PDB file of C-alpha atoms in Angstrom:
ATOM      1  CA  MET A   1      -9.819  -2.242  -9.824  1.00 32.00           C
ATOM      2  CA  TYR A   2      -9.685   0.780 -11.864  1.00 32.00           C
ATOM      3  CA  PHE A   3      -6.782   2.993 -11.034  1.00 32.00           C
ATOM      4  CA  TYR A   4      -7.196   6.799 -11.435  1.00 35.00           C
ATOM      5  CA  SER A   5      -5.127   9.900 -10.806  1.00 39.00           C
ATOM      6  CA  LEU A   6      -6.424  12.200  -8.031  1.00 40.00           C
ATOM      7  CA  PRO A   7      -8.329  14.629 -10.474  1.00 44.00           C
ATOM      8  CA  SER A   8     -10.007  11.392 -11.927  1.00 43.00           C
ATOM      9  CA  ILE A   9     -11.146  10.091  -8.545  1.00 44.00           C
ATOM     10  CA  VAL A  10     -12.325  13.451  -7.439  1.00 43.00           C
ATOM     11  CA  SER A  11     -14.395  13.589 -10.816  1.00 47.00           C
ATOM     12  CA  LEU A  12     -15.843  10.296 -10.086  1.00 44.00           C
ATOM     13  CA  CYS A  13     -16.607  11.171  -6.391  1.00 47.00           C
ATOM     14  CA  VAL A  14     -18.479  14.258  -7.738  1.00 42.00           C
ATOM     15  CA  ALA A  15     -20.509  12.170  -9.821  1.00 44.00           C
ATOM     16  CA  TRP A  16     -21.467   9.783  -7.112  1.00 44.00           C
ATOM     17  CA  ALA A  17     -22.232  12.698  -4.763  1.00 44.00           C
ATOM     18  CA  ARG A  18     -24.825  14.070  -7.250  1.00 45.00           C
ATOM     19  CA  LEU A  19     -26.288  10.527  -7.670  1.00 38.00           C
ATOM     20  CA  VAL A  20     -26.626   9.937  -3.980  1.00 38.00           C
ATOM     21  CA  SER A  21     -28.229  13.418  -3.446  1.00 40.00           C
ATOM     22  CA  SER A  22     -30.872  12.600  -5.960  1.00 38.00           C
ATOM     23  CA  THR A  23     -31.643   9.091  -4.476  1.00 37.00           C
ATOM     24  CA  GLN A  24     -31.095   9.705  -0.802  1.00 38.00           C
ATOM     25  CA  GLY A  25     -32.701   6.845   1.147  1.00 38.00           C
ATOM     26  CA  SER A  26     -33.212   4.630  -1.636  1.00 36.00           C
ATOM     27  CA  ALA A  27     -30.084   2.490  -1.517  1.00 35.00           C
ATOM     28  CA  SER A  28     -30.282  -0.588  -3.700  1.00 34.00           C
ATOM     29  CA  THR A  29     -30.935  -3.931  -1.956  1.00 34.00           C
ATOM     30  CA  SER A  30     -29.944  -5.943  -5.064  1.00 35.00           C
ATOM     31  CA  ALA A  31     -26.143  -5.966  -4.371  1.00 37.00           C
ATOM     32  CA  GLN A  32     -23.840  -8.887  -3.872  1.00 41.00           C
ATOM     33  CA  GLN A  33     -24.121 -11.550  -1.157  1.00 38.00           C
ATOM     34  CA  GLN A  34     -23.185 -10.853   2.468  1.00 38.00           C
ATOM     35  CA  HIS A  35     -19.381 -10.396   3.161  1.00 42.00           C
ATOM     36  CA  THR A  36     -17.256 -10.612   6.021  1.00 38.00           C
ATOM     37  CA  HIS A  37     -13.563 -10.299   6.522  1.00 48.00           C
ATOM     38  CA  VAL A  38     -13.695 -12.216   9.733  1.00 44.00           C
ATOM     39  CA  ALA A  39     -16.211 -13.970  11.784  1.00 40.00           C
ATOM     40  CA  ASN A  40     -17.151 -12.494  15.296  1.00 42.00           C
ATOM     41  CA  ASN A  41     -19.636 -10.153  16.863  1.00 37.00           C
ATOM     42  CA  SER A  42     -17.281  -7.209  17.206  1.00 40.00           C
ATOM     43  CA  GLU A  43     -17.357  -4.171  14.716  1.00 43.00           C
ATOM     44  CA  PHE A  44     -14.194  -5.523  12.990  1.00 45.00           C
ATOM     45  CA  LEU A  45     -15.579  -8.925  12.596  1.00 40.00           C
ATOM     46  CA  SER A  46     -19.080  -7.970  11.611  1.00 40.00           C
ATOM     47  CA  ARG A  47     -20.964  -8.999   8.369  1.00 48.00           C
ATOM     48  CA  GLN A  48     -21.789  -6.283   6.000  1.00 46.00           C
ATOM     49  CA  THR A  49     -24.775  -6.535   3.514  1.00 52.00           C
ATOM     50  CA  HIS A  50     -25.529  -5.139   0.137  1.00 82.00           C
ATOM     51  CA  PHE A  51     -22.371  -3.759  -1.055  1.00 95.00           C
ATOM     52  CA  GLY A  52     -20.357  -4.486  -4.238  1.00 96.00           C
ATOM     53  CA  TYR A  53     -17.866  -2.909  -6.463  1.00 97.00           C
ATOM     54  CA  THR A  54     -19.671  -1.326  -9.384  1.00 95.00           C
ATOM     55  CA  GLY A  55     -22.700   0.858  -9.681  1.00 93.00           C
ATOM     56  CA  ALA A  56     -24.604   2.446  -6.982  1.00 92.00           C
ATOM     57  CA  THR A  57     -23.420  -0.108  -4.323  1.00 95.00           C
ATOM     58  CA  GLY A  58     -19.727   0.266  -5.366  1.00 95.00           C
ATOM     59  CA  PRO A  59     -17.184   2.078  -3.293  1.00 94.00           C
ATOM     60  CA  LEU A  60     -18.397   5.506  -4.154  1.00 91.00           C
ATOM     61  CA  GLY A  61     -21.810   4.588  -2.699  1.00 93.00           C
ATOM     62  CA  TRP A  62     -20.778   2.546   0.429  1.00 96.00           C
ATOM     63  CA  ALA A  63     -21.351   5.348   2.841  1.00 95.00           C
ATOM     64  CA  GLY A  64     -24.993   5.786   1.491  1.00 94.00           C
ATOM     65  CA  LEU A  65     -25.767   2.169   2.134  1.00 95.00           C
ATOM     66  CA  SER A  66     -25.767   2.381   6.085  1.00 94.00           C
ATOM     67  CA  PRO A  67     -24.800   4.987   8.839  1.00 95.00           C
ATOM     68  CA  ASN A  68     -22.241   2.675  10.121  1.00 96.00           C
ATOM     69  CA  ASN A  69     -20.286   3.211   6.933  1.00 96.00           C
ATOM     70  CA  SER A  70     -19.699   6.956   7.413  1.00 96.00           C
ATOM     71  CA  LEU A  71     -15.993   6.573   7.531  1.00 98.00           C
ATOM     72  CA  CYS A  72     -15.920   5.376   3.919  1.00 97.00           C
ATOM     73  CA  THR A  73     -16.267   8.995   2.824  1.00 96.00           C
ATOM     74  CA  SER A  74     -15.060  10.979   6.036  1.00 96.00           C
ATOM     75  CA  GLY A  75     -12.116   8.987   7.422  1.00 97.00           C
ATOM     76  CA  SER A  76      -8.772  10.345   6.948  1.00 97.00           C
ATOM     77  CA  ARG A  77      -6.759   7.106   7.177  1.00 98.00           C
ATOM     78  CA  GLN A  78      -8.547   4.914   4.591  1.00 98.00           C
ATOM     79  CA  SER A  79      -7.100   1.859   2.703  1.00 99.00           C
ATOM     80  CA  PRO A  80      -5.822   0.771   0.308  1.00 99.00           C
ATOM     81  CA  ILE A  81      -3.067   3.289  -0.584  1.00 98.00           C
ATOM     82  CA  ASN A  82      -0.141   3.606  -2.911  1.00 98.00           C
ATOM     83  CA  LEU A  83       2.832   2.411  -1.161  1.00 98.00           C
ATOM     84  CA  GLY A  84       6.559   3.331  -1.678  1.00 96.00           C
ATOM     85  CA  SER A  85       9.765   4.776  -0.228  1.00 93.00           C
ATOM     86  CA  TRP A  86       7.587   7.369   1.605  1.00 92.00           C
ATOM     87  CA  THR A  87       5.662   4.587   3.430  1.00 95.00           C
ATOM     88  CA  GLY A  88       7.159   3.447   6.885  1.00 95.00           C
ATOM     89  CA  SER A  89       8.598  -0.033   7.652  1.00 96.00           C
ATOM     90  CA  PRO A  90       8.722  -1.990  10.722  1.00 96.00           C
ATOM     91  CA  THR A  91      12.025  -2.151  12.509  1.00 95.00           C
ATOM     92  CA  VAL A  92      11.460  -5.848  13.399  1.00 97.00           C
ATOM     93  CA  ASN A  93       9.614  -8.183  11.221  1.00 98.00           C
ATOM     94  CA  PRO A  94       6.605 -10.004  12.699  1.00 99.00           C
ATOM     95  CA  GLN A  95       6.737 -13.911  13.763  1.00 99.00           C
ATOM     96  CA  VAL A  96       3.952 -15.530  11.781  1.00 99.00           C
ATOM     97  CA  LEU A  97       2.462 -19.023  12.444  1.00 98.00           C
ATOM     98  CA  ILE A  98      -0.176 -20.440  10.111  1.00 98.00           C
ATOM     99  CA  SER A  99      -1.514 -24.041  10.672  1.00 96.00           C
ATOM    100  CA  ASP A 100      -1.115 -26.048   7.498  1.00 96.00           C
ATOM    101  CA  GLY A 101      -3.564 -28.879   6.559  1.00 96.00           C
ATOM    102  CA  TYR A 102      -7.003 -28.021   5.607  1.00 95.00           C
ATOM    103  CA  GLY A 103      -9.512 -25.089   5.578  1.00 96.00           C
ATOM    104  CA  ASP A 104     -13.015 -24.120   4.637  1.00 98.00           C
ATOM    105  CA  PHE A 105     -13.086 -22.149   1.406  1.00 98.00           C
ATOM    106  CA  GLU A 106     -16.218 -20.013   1.033  1.00 98.00           C
ATOM    107  CA  ASN A 107     -17.545 -17.639  -1.586  1.00 97.00           C
ATOM    108  CA  LEU A 108     -18.887 -14.604   0.150  1.00 96.00           C
ATOM    109  CA  GLY A 109     -20.186 -12.861  -2.897  1.00 95.00           C
ATOM    110  CA  THR A 110     -17.638 -10.121  -2.634  1.00 96.00           C
ATOM    111  CA  THR A 111     -14.489 -12.309  -2.010  1.00 97.00           C
ATOM    112  CA  VAL A 112     -13.361 -15.795  -1.447  1.00 98.00           C
ATOM    113  CA  GLU A 113     -12.279 -16.512   2.104  1.00 98.00           C
ATOM    114  CA  VAL A 114     -10.468 -19.345   3.960  1.00 98.00           C
ATOM    115  CA  ALA A 115     -11.100 -19.709   7.637  1.00 96.00           C
ATOM    116  CA  ALA A 116      -7.718 -20.018   9.147  1.00 93.00           C
ATOM    117  CA  VAL A 117      -5.944 -20.796  12.174  1.00 95.00           C
ATOM    118  CA  GLY A 118      -2.640 -18.952  13.087  1.00 98.00           C
ATOM    119  CA  GLN A 119      -1.003 -16.336  15.246  1.00 98.00           C
ATOM    120  CA  THR A 120       1.174 -13.403  14.612  1.00 99.00           C
ATOM    121  CA  HIS A 121       3.404 -11.729  17.104  1.00 99.00           C
ATOM    122  CA  PHE A 122       4.193  -8.021  16.299  1.00 98.00           C
ATOM    123  CA  GLY A 123       4.969  -4.947  18.276  1.00 96.00           C
ATOM    124  CA  GLY A 124       4.915  -6.822  21.583  1.00 96.00           C
ATOM    125  CA  LYS A 125       1.358  -8.213  21.058  1.00 98.00           C
ATOM    126  CA  ASN A 126      -0.040 -11.412  19.802  1.00 99.00           C
ATOM    127  CA  TYR A 127      -2.617 -11.363  17.116  1.00 99.00           C
ATOM    128  CA  GLN A 128      -4.911 -14.339  16.269  1.00 99.00           C
ATOM    129  CA  LEU A 129      -5.355 -15.053  12.542  1.00 98.00           C
ATOM    130  CA  ARG A 130      -9.178 -15.242  11.739  1.00 97.00           C
ATOM    131  CA  GLN A 131      -9.113 -15.714   8.000  1.00 97.00           C
ATOM    132  CA  PHE A 132      -7.552 -14.748   4.784  1.00 98.00           C
ATOM    133  CA  HIS A 133      -9.169 -13.698   1.453  1.00 98.00           C
ATOM    134  CA  PHE A 134      -8.308 -12.258  -1.942  1.00 99.00           C
ATOM    135  CA  HIS A 135      -8.846  -9.365  -4.088  1.00 99.00           C
ATOM    136  CA  THR A 136      -8.433  -9.064  -7.938  1.00 98.00           C
ATOM    137  CA  PRO A 137      -6.629  -7.145  -9.007  1.00 98.00           C
ATOM    138  CA  SER A 138      -4.564  -5.733  -6.069  1.00 99.00           C
ATOM    139  CA  GLU A 139      -5.999  -3.014  -3.894  1.00 99.00           C
ATOM    140  CA  HIS A 140      -2.687  -1.735  -2.824  1.00 99.00           C
ATOM    141  CA  ARG A 141      -0.298  -0.245  -5.383  1.00 98.00           C
ATOM    142  CA  ILE A 142       3.458  -0.295  -5.082  1.00 98.00           C
ATOM    143  CA  ASN A 143       5.195   2.740  -6.536  1.00 98.00           C
ATOM    144  CA  GLU A 144       1.928   3.253  -8.519  1.00 97.00           C
ATOM    145  CA  GLU A 145       2.063  -0.285  -9.992  1.00 98.00           C
ATOM    146  CA  TYR A 146      -0.969  -2.536  -9.356  1.00 97.00           C
ATOM    147  CA  PHE A 147      -0.717  -6.374  -9.353  1.00 99.00           C
ATOM    148  CA  PRO A 148      -3.168  -9.101 -10.497  1.00 99.00           C
ATOM    149  CA  LEU A 149      -3.957 -10.496  -7.090  1.00 99.00           C
ATOM    150  CA  GLU A 150      -3.628  -9.612  -3.443  1.00 99.00           C
ATOM    151  CA  ILE A 151      -4.087 -11.738  -0.135  1.00 99.00           C
ATOM    152  CA  HIS A 152      -5.129 -10.178   3.173  1.00 99.00           C
ATOM    153  CA  LEU A 153      -4.543 -12.077   6.395  1.00 99.00           C
ATOM    154  CA  VAL A 154      -6.891 -10.680   9.053  1.00 98.00           C
ATOM    155  CA  HIS A 155      -6.036 -10.606  12.700  1.00 98.00           C
ATOM    156  CA  GLN A 156      -7.234  -9.387  16.050  1.00 98.00           C
ATOM    157  CA  ALA A 157      -5.669  -9.319  19.439  1.00 98.00           C
ATOM    158  CA  SER A 158      -7.409 -10.064  22.665  1.00 98.00           C
ATOM    159  CA  ASP A 159      -7.665  -6.143  23.347  1.00 97.00           C
ATOM    160  CA  GLY A 160      -9.414  -5.504  20.213  1.00 97.00           C
ATOM    161  CA  ALA A 161      -6.169  -4.320  18.361  1.00 98.00           C
ATOM    162  CA  ARG A 162      -6.327  -5.195  14.720  1.00 98.00           C
ATOM    163  CA  LEU A 163      -3.647  -6.147  12.264  1.00 99.00           C
ATOM    164  CA  VAL A 164      -3.831  -7.199   8.445  1.00 99.00           C
ATOM    165  CA  LEU A 165      -0.956  -8.754   6.664  1.00 99.00           C
ATOM    166  CA  GLY A 166      -1.106  -8.125   2.955  1.00 99.00           C
ATOM    167  CA  ALA A 167       0.991  -9.362  -0.075  1.00 99.00           C
ATOM    168  CA  VAL A 168       0.534  -8.835  -3.802  1.00 99.00           C
ATOM    169  CA  PHE A 169       1.182 -11.388  -6.474  1.00 99.00           C
ATOM    170  CA  GLU A 170       2.852 -11.084  -9.942  1.00 98.00           C
ATOM    171  CA  ILE A 171       2.526 -13.453 -12.837  1.00 98.00           C
ATOM    172  CA  ALA A 172       5.678 -15.675 -12.871  1.00 97.00           C
ATOM    173  CA  THR A 173       7.537 -16.139 -16.110  1.00 93.00           C
ATOM    174  CA  ASN A 174      10.158 -18.653 -14.591  1.00 94.00           C
ATOM    175  CA  GLY A 175       7.670 -21.440 -13.423  1.00 93.00           C
ATOM    176  CA  ALA A 176       7.800 -20.254  -9.980  1.00 96.00           C
ATOM    177  CA  THR A 177       4.446 -20.551  -7.982  1.00 97.00           C
ATOM    178  CA  THR A 178       2.906 -20.219  -4.510  1.00 98.00           C
ATOM    179  CA  PRO A 179       1.558 -23.650  -3.595  1.00 98.00           C
ATOM    180  CA  LEU A 180      -1.162 -22.283  -1.278  1.00 98.00           C
ATOM    181  CA  VAL A 181      -2.793 -20.200  -4.191  1.00 99.00           C
ATOM    182  CA  ASP A 182      -2.455 -23.173  -6.626  1.00 98.00           C
ATOM    183  CA  THR A 183      -4.242 -25.568  -4.335  1.00 98.00           C
ATOM    184  CA  LEU A 184      -6.972 -23.056  -3.715  1.00 99.00           C
ATOM    185  CA  ALA A 185      -7.138 -22.348  -7.486  1.00 99.00           C
ATOM    186  CA  ARG A 186      -7.804 -26.121  -8.274  1.00 98.00           C
ATOM    187  CA  GLN A 187     -10.898 -26.034  -6.043  1.00 98.00           C
ATOM    188  CA  ILE A 188     -12.330 -22.402  -6.745  1.00 99.00           C
ATOM    189  CA  GLN A 189     -14.748 -23.504  -9.325  1.00 98.00           C
ATOM    190  CA  GLN A 190     -16.608 -25.640  -6.537  1.00 98.00           C
ATOM    191  CA  ILE A 191     -17.482 -22.413  -4.939  1.00 98.00           C
ATOM    192  CA  ALA A 192     -18.115 -20.240  -8.030  1.00 98.00           C
ATOM    193  CA  THR A 193     -21.626 -19.456  -6.690  1.00 96.00           C
ATOM    194  CA  PRO A 194     -22.018 -16.958  -3.792  1.00 95.00           C
ATOM    195  CA  GLY A 195     -22.797 -18.673  -0.634  1.00 95.00           C
ATOM    196  CA  SER A 196     -21.135 -22.060  -1.620  1.00 97.00           C
ATOM    197  CA  LYS A 197     -18.452 -23.574   0.517  1.00 98.00           C
ATOM    198  CA  THR A 198     -15.820 -26.529   0.425  1.00 98.00           C
ATOM    199  CA  ARG A 199     -13.218 -27.929   2.416  1.00 98.00           C
ATOM    200  CA  VAL A 200      -9.781 -27.879   0.874  1.00 98.00           C
ATOM    201  CA  TYR A 201      -6.820 -30.037   1.922  1.00 97.00           C
ATOM    202  CA  GLY A 202      -3.172 -29.969   1.348  1.00 97.00           C
ATOM    203  CA  LEU A 203      -2.749 -26.058   2.275  1.00 97.00           C
ATOM    204  CA  THR A 204       0.757 -25.026   2.887  1.00 97.00           C
ATOM    205  CA  SER A 205       1.797 -21.591   3.922  1.00 97.00           C
ATOM    206  CA  HIS A 206       5.594 -21.638   3.932  1.00 97.00           C
ATOM    207  CA  GLU A 207       5.905 -18.940   1.191  1.00 97.00           C
ATOM    208  CA  LEU A 208       3.502 -16.736   3.071  1.00 97.00           C
ATOM    209  CA  ILE A 209       5.383 -17.126   6.357  1.00 98.00           C
ATOM    210  CA  ASN A 210       8.732 -16.474   4.676  1.00 98.00           C
ATOM    211  CA  ILE A 211       7.664 -13.322   2.881  1.00 98.00           C
ATOM    212  CA  PHE A 212       6.453 -11.506   6.069  1.00 99.00           C
ATOM    213  CA  GLN A 213       9.204 -12.905   8.406  1.00 98.00           C
ATOM    214  CA  ASN A 214      12.315 -12.521   6.177  1.00 98.00           C
ATOM    215  CA  HIS A 215      11.572  -9.781   3.514  1.00 98.00           C
ATOM    216  CA  ARG A 216      11.043  -6.029   3.792  1.00 98.00           C
ATOM    217  CA  LEU A 217       7.561  -4.802   4.719  1.00 99.00           C
ATOM    218  CA  TYR A 218       5.638  -1.563   4.574  1.00 99.00           C
ATOM    219  CA  GLU A 219       3.801  -0.630   7.639  1.00 98.00           C
ATOM    220  CA  TYR A 220       1.035   2.048   7.963  1.00 98.00           C
ATOM    221  CA  TYR A 221      -2.153   2.668   9.993  1.00 98.00           C
ATOM    222  CA  GLY A 222      -5.212   2.648   7.835  1.00 98.00           C
ATOM    223  CA  SER A 223      -8.806   1.001   7.545  1.00 99.00           C
ATOM    224  CA  LEU A 224     -10.669  -1.986   6.454  1.00 98.00           C
ATOM    225  CA  THR A 225     -10.994  -1.794   2.692  1.00 98.00           C
ATOM    226  CA  THR A 226     -14.649  -2.949   2.766  1.00 97.00           C
ATOM    227  CA  PRO A 227     -17.618  -1.333   4.733  1.00 97.00           C
ATOM    228  CA  PRO A 228     -17.783  -0.116   7.431  1.00 97.00           C
ATOM    229  CA  CYS A 229     -14.239   1.095   6.559  1.00 98.00           C
ATOM    230  CA  SER A 230     -13.219   1.130  10.041  1.00 98.00           C
ATOM    231  CA  GLU A 231      -9.890   2.692  10.921  1.00 98.00           C
ATOM    232  CA  GLY A 232      -7.173   1.876  13.447  1.00 98.00           C
ATOM    233  CA  ILE A 233      -5.887  -1.028  11.426  1.00 98.00           C
ATOM    234  CA  THR A 234      -2.172  -1.843  11.389  1.00 98.00           C
ATOM    235  CA  TRP A 235      -1.167  -2.842   7.902  1.00 99.00           C
ATOM    236  CA  LEU A 236       1.863  -4.740   7.026  1.00 99.00           C
ATOM    237  CA  VAL A 237       2.341  -5.303   3.312  1.00 99.00           C
ATOM    238  CA  ALA A 238       5.190  -7.211   1.763  1.00 99.00           C
ATOM    239  CA  GLN A 239       7.261  -5.166  -0.524  1.00 98.00           C
ATOM    240  CA  THR A 240       8.173  -8.071  -2.755  1.00 97.00           C
ATOM    241  CA  PRO A 241       5.436  -9.729  -4.815  1.00 98.00           C
ATOM    242  CA  LEU A 242       4.740 -13.610  -4.418  1.00 99.00           C
ATOM    243  CA  ALA A 243       4.870 -15.767  -7.538  1.00 98.00           C
ATOM    244  CA  LEU A 244       1.641 -16.367  -9.234  1.00 98.00           C
ATOM    245  CA  ASP A 245       0.867 -19.018 -11.915  1.00 98.00           C
ATOM    246  CA  VAL A 246      -1.205 -17.759 -14.876  1.00 98.00           C
ATOM    247  CA  GLY A 247      -3.597 -20.475 -14.692  1.00 98.00           C
ATOM    248  CA  SER A 248      -4.285 -19.978 -11.005  1.00 98.00           C
ATOM    249  CA  TYR A 249      -4.608 -16.292 -11.659  1.00 98.00           C
ATOM    250  CA  LEU A 250      -7.296 -16.922 -14.339  1.00 98.00           C
ATOM    251  CA  ALA A 251      -9.152 -19.350 -12.054  1.00 99.00           C
ATOM    252  CA  PHE A 252      -9.369 -16.687  -9.269  1.00 99.00           C
ATOM    253  CA  LYS A 253     -10.332 -13.996 -11.645  1.00 98.00           C
ATOM    254  CA  ARG A 254     -13.291 -16.087 -13.128  1.00 98.00           C
ATOM    255  CA  VAL A 255     -14.761 -16.310  -9.798  1.00 98.00           C
ATOM    256  CA  LEU A 256     -13.799 -13.041  -8.236  1.00 98.00           C
ATOM    257  CA  LYS A 257     -14.109 -10.950 -11.292  1.00 97.00           C
ATOM    258  CA  PHE A 258     -13.461  -7.389  -9.868  1.00 98.00           C
ATOM    259  CA  ASN A 259     -13.401  -6.719  -6.077  1.00 98.00           C
ATOM    260  CA  SER A 260     -11.067  -3.904  -5.434  1.00 98.00           C
ATOM    261  CA  ARG A 261     -11.613  -0.515  -3.759  1.00 98.00           C
ATOM    262  CA  TYR A 262     -10.002   2.402  -5.636  1.00 95.00           C
ATOM    263  CA  THR A 263      -6.829   3.793  -4.128  1.00 96.00           C
ATOM    264  CA  GLN A 264      -7.347   6.198  -1.175  1.00 97.00           C
ATOM    265  CA  ASN A 265      -5.506   9.453  -0.256  1.00 96.00           C
ATOM    266  CA  ILE A 266      -2.430   9.660   1.758  1.00 94.00           C
ATOM    267  CA  PRO A 267      -2.970   8.700   5.371  1.00 95.00           C
ATOM    268  CA  GLY A 268      -3.933  11.614   7.475  1.00 95.00           C
ATOM    269  CA  LYS A 269      -4.998  13.622   4.448  1.00 95.00           C
ATOM    270  CA  ILE A 270      -8.631  14.718   3.653  1.00 94.00           C
ATOM    271  CA  ASN A 271     -10.955  11.827   2.186  1.00 95.00           C
ATOM    272  CA  LEU A 272     -11.264  12.074  -1.488  1.00 91.00           C
ATOM    273  CA  ALA A 273     -15.064  12.223  -1.169  1.00 88.00           C
ATOM    274  CA  ARG A 274     -14.852  15.292   0.965  1.00 90.00           C
ATOM    275  CA  ILE A 275     -12.640  16.909  -1.585  1.00 90.00           C
ATOM    276  CA  ALA A 276     -15.385  16.148  -4.228  1.00 82.00           C
ATOM    277  CA  ALA A 277     -18.065  17.649  -2.049  1.00 79.00           C
ATOM    278  CA  SER A 278     -16.228  20.794  -1.616  1.00 78.00           C
ATOM    279  CA  GLN A 279     -15.868  21.188  -5.240  1.00 79.00           C
ATOM    280  CA  MET A 280     -19.612  20.705  -5.591  1.00 75.00           C
ATOM    281  CA  ALA A 281     -20.213  23.491  -3.169  1.00 69.00           C
ATOM    282  CA  ARG A 282     -18.201  25.989  -5.252  1.00 70.00           C
TER     283      ARG A 282
END
């Protein structure tokens, strides 16, 4: 992901807005494969087609790909964001359960995803784990620093409430690793082609459970980081990076390449795309 200062992002948004105004109604249909961040028939769990991370179908063009994506450029609580001391933290950590064993590992064209079984209890509510997926480089930044990899564990409660647990990874220099990522990295070349899938065995989630239950977290209310950019998402992001083996990182990067949305404005503030539009109107 390219990480820009606010003026740089505004300049990009201005350029994008000019492009859209000259090509209205002719969104490209040659983008990447279908992408889902969960699998169900609700809005939160819907499949989105024809979006990517570069060019006209990249983040600056998402709103022009479908009327359902309007929040991508109008929403005031968009994700990802820069996290730091100004970000809230939960008073009580979540209780996390993730089933070990095996999972179906699929290349969706815009990420790789593992269909997972689990549950997180947070804020008096039970959330069912639907799946987890990866972004390289990280989508969230911590104190302006970005990281080579990020995992999102996507949950939904029976009443429709939505929760995502996120953690970034840092390259380890002391031999430490995260076995879950190492196991997936050894199999990821089997799903190098979008649409391919394989079953992976030997998945263990101890490190993930530990980081969310026993370490400090950031908490904020944001959005999906992919179209339709729906808001009302509770985000819990680990403040401490997980360990990442350099070989595992390279394996993920070769398949994922670049699949990160640019950093959004402070939650509650005007969308960066609207700032760009107002500059164009001057």
